[in-house]
Short mmCIF file of C-alpha atoms in Angstrom, two decimals:
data_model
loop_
_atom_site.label_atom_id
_atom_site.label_comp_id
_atom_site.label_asym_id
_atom_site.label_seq_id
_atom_site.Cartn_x
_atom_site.Cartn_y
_atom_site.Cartn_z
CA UNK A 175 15.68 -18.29 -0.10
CA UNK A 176 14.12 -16.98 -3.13
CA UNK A 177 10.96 -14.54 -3.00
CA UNK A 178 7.86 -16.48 -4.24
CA UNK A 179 5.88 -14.30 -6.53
CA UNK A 180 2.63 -14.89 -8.07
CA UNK A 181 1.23 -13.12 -10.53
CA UNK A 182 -2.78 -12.14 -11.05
CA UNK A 183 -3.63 -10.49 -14.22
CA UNK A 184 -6.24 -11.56 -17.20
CA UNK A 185 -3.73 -11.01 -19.66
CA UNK A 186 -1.64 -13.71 -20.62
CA UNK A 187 1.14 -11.20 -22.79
CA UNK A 188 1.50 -9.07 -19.28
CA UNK A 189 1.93 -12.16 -17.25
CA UNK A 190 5.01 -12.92 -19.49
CA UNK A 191 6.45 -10.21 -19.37
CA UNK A 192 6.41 -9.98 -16.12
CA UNK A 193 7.00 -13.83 -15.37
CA UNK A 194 10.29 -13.38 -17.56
CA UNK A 195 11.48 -10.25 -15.80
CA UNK A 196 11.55 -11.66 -12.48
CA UNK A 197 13.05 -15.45 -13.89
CA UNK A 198 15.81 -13.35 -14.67
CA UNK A 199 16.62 -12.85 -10.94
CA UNK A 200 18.37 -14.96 -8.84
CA UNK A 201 16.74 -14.04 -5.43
CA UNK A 202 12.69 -14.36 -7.24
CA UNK A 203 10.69 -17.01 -8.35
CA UNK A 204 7.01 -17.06 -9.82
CA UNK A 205 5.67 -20.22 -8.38
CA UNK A 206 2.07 -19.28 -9.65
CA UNK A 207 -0.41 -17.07 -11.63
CA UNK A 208 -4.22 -16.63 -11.93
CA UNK A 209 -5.83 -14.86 -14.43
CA UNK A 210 -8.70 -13.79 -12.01
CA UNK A 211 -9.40 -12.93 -8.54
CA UNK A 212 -11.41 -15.82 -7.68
CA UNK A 213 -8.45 -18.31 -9.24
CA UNK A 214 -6.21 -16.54 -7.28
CA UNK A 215 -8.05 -17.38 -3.94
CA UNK A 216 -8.28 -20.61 -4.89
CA UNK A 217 -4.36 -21.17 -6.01
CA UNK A 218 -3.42 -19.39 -3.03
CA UNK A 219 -5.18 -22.33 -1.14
CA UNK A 220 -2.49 -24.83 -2.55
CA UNK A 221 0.55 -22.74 -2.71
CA UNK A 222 3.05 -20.91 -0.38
CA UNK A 223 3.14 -17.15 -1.81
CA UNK A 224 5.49 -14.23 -0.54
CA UNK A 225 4.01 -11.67 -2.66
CA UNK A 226 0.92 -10.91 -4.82
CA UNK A 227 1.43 -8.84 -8.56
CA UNK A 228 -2.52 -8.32 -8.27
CA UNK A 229 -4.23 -6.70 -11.56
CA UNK A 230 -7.11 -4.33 -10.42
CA UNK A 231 -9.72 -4.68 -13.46
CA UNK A 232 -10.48 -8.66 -13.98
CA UNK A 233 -13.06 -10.75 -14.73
CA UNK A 234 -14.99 -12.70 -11.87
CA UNK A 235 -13.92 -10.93 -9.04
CA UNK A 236 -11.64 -7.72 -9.28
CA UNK A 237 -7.90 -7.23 -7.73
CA UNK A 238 -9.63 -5.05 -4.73
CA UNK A 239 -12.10 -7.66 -3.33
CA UNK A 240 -9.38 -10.17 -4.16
CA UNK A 241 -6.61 -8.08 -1.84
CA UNK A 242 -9.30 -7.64 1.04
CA UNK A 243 -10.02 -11.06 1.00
CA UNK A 244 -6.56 -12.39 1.16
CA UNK A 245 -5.58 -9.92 3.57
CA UNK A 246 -7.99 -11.15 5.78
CA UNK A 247 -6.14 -13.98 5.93
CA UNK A 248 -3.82 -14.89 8.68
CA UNK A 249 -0.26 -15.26 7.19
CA UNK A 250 -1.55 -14.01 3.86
CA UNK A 251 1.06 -12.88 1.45
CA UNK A 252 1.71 -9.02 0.69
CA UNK A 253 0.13 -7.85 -2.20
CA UNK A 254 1.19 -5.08 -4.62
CA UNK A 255 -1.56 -3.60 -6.83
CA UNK A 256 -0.48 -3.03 -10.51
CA UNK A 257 -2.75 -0.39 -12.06
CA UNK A 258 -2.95 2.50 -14.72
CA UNK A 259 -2.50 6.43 -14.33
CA UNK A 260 -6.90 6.19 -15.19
CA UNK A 261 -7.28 3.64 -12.63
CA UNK A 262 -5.83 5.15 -9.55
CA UNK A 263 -9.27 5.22 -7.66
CA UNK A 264 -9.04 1.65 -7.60
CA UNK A 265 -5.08 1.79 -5.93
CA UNK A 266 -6.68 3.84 -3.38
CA UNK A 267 -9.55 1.85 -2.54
CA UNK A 268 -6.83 -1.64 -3.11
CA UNK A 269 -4.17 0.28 -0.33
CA UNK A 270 -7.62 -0.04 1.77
CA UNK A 271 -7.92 -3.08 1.39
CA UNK A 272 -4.44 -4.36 2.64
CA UNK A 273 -2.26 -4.03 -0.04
CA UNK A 274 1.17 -2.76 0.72
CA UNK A 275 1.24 -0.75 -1.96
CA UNK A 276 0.93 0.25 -6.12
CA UNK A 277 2.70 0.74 -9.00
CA UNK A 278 2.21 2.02 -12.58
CA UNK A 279 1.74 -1.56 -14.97
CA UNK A 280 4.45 0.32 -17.27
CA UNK A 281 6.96 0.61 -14.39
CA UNK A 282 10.62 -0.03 -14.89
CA UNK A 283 11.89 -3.09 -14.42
CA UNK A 284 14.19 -2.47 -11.57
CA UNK A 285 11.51 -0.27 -9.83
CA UNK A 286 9.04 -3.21 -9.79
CA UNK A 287 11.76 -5.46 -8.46
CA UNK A 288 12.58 -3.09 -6.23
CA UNK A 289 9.15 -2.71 -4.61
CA UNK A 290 8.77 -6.86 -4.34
CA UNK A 291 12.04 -6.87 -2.69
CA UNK A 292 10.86 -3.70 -0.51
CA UNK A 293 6.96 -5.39 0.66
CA UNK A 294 8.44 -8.76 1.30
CA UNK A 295 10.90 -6.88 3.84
CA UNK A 296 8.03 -5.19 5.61
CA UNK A 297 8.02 -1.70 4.01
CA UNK A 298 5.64 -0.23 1.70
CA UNK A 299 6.28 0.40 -2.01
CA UNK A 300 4.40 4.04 -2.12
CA UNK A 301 6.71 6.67 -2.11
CA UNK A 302 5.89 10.09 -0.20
CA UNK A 303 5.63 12.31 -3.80
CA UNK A 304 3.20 9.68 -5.08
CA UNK A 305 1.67 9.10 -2.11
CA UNK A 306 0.86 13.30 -1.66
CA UNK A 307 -0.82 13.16 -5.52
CA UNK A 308 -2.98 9.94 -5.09
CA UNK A 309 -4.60 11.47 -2.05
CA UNK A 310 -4.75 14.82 -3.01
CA UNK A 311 -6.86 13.42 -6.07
CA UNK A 312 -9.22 11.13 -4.16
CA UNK A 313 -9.30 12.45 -1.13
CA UNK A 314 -12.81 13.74 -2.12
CA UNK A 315 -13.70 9.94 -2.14
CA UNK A 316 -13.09 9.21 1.22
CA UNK A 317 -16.51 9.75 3.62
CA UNK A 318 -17.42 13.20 4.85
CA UNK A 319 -16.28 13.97 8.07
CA UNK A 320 -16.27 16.41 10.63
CA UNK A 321 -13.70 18.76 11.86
CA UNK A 322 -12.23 17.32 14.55
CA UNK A 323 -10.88 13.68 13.60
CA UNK A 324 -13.35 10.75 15.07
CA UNK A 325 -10.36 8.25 16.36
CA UNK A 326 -10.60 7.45 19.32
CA UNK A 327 -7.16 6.08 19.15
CA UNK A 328 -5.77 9.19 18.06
CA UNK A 329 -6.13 10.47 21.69
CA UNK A 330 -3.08 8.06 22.65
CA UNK A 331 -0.45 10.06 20.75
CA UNK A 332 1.73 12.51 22.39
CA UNK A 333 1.76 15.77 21.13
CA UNK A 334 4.90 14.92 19.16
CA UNK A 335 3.70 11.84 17.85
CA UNK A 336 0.35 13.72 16.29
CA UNK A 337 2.70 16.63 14.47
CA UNK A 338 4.90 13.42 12.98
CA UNK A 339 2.21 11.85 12.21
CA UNK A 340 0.37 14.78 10.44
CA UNK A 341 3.47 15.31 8.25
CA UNK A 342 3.84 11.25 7.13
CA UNK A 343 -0.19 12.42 5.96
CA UNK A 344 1.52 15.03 3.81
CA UNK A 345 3.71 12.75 2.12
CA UNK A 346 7.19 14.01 3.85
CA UNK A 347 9.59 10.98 4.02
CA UNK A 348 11.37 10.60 7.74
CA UNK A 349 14.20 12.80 6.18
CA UNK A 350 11.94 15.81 5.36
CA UNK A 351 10.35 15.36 9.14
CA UNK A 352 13.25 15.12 10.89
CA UNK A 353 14.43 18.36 8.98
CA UNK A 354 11.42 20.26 10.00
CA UNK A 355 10.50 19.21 13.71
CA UNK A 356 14.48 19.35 13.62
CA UNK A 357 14.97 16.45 15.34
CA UNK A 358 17.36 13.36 14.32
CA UNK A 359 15.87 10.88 11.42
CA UNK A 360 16.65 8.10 13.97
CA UNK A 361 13.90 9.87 16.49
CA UNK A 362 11.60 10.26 13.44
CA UNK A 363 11.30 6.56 12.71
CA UNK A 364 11.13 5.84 16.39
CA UNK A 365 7.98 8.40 16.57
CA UNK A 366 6.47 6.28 13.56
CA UNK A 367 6.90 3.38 14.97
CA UNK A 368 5.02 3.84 17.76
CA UNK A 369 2.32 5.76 15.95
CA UNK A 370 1.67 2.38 13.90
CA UNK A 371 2.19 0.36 16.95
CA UNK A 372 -0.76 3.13 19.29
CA UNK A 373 -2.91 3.07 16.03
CA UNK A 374 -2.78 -0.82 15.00
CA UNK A 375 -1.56 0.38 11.69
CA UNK A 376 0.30 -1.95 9.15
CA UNK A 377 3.03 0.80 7.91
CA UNK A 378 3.09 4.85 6.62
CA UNK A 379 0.45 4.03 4.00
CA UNK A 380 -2.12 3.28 6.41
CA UNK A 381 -1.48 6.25 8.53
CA UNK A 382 -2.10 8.39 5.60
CA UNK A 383 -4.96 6.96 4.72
CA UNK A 384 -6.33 6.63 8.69
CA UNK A 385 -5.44 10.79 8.50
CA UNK A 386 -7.79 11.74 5.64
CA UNK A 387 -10.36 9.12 6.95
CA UNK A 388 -10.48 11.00 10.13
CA UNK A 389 -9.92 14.37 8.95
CA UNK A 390 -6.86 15.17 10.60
CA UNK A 391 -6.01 16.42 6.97
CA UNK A 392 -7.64 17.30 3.68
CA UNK A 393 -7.40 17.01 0.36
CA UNK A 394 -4.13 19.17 -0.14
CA UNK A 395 -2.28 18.00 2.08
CA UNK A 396 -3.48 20.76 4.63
CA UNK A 397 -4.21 19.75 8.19
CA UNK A 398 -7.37 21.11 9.77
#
């Protein structure tokens, strides 16, 4: 069954392009686009969507409020932020709000099919590297806190789970943990697992954010 794709930007040239680089696959189909948030809402109302392309800056209402309100929706489709290397607040805040993740607008092609095909599995499109400079530059953003992290939730992880969990905030992929708690990239995803599942998190991207919120670590990627 082919991934349904719709597409949310006010510019009709960007649409196209993107429109005709996923018609050229045989597992995607864009079954509809909006050219604002609110038209998206109200398109969404009428037709079956895997995954969102949502546009941050629009008319009407903006790609942010449009992600938190559809992913306050039960059943909502996943929705990947498109933004510019100047707009990256606005990824931040969109990741916040749901979304399972951003790219660049000038990505290449097979990375931005790649990432549709990757959020309509279940996994988030932010890579560690890019996740480690988008929080390292807006961490600052996020709301004072103190130094001990304000969670309660956090006080269900095991010891182990809280030393994985401080090195997905860093950015280290399961690979990079597994090398440096030594333990078997197997037992790594099994420890993240259950951090997501302890914490009521969606996937890695939320658990970084959840760590900076909380101040398990700052902006740097240093732990406190």
């Amino acid at each position: 069954m082919s991934i349904r794709v719709m597409l949310v930007d006010d510019q009709v040239l960007l649409r196209t392009g993107f429109r005709m680089v996923l018609a050229a696959q045989p597992d995607m189909e864009v079954v509809a686009e909006a050219g604002d948030g609110l038209e998206a809402l109200e398109v969404l109302r009428a037709t079956k969507v895997d995954v969102v392309l949502m546009d941050v800056r629009m008319p009407k209402l903006d790609g942010v409020e449009a992600t938190r309100r559809i992913c306050a929706q039960e059943d909502h489709p996943k929705v990947i932020i498109l933004t510019t290397f100047d707009l990256d607040e606005y990824a931040f805040s969109g990741l916040k709000a749901g979304a399972s993740g951003f790219m660049l607008k000038d990505v290449p092609p097979a990375e931005l099919l790649g990432a549709i095909r990757s959020v309509h599995s279940g996994d988030a499109v932010v890579a560690p590297s890019t996740t480690r400079r988008l929080l390292d530059r807006f961490a600052p953003m996020l709301p004072t806190t103190t130094a001990e992290p304000q969670h309660k939730e956090l006080d269900r992880l095991t010891d182990r789970e809280r030393e994985v969990m401080l090195l997905v905030a860093q950015g280290l992929s399961n690979g990079e943990i597994a090398a440096r708690l030594v333990l078997s990239e197997a037992t790594v995803k099994t420890h993240v697992g259950r951090i997501l599942t302890k914490l009521g998190l969606r996937d890695r991207v939320q658990v970084v954010v959840l760590a900076y919120e909380t101040g398990m670590v700052r902006a740097g990627g240093g732990s406190l």
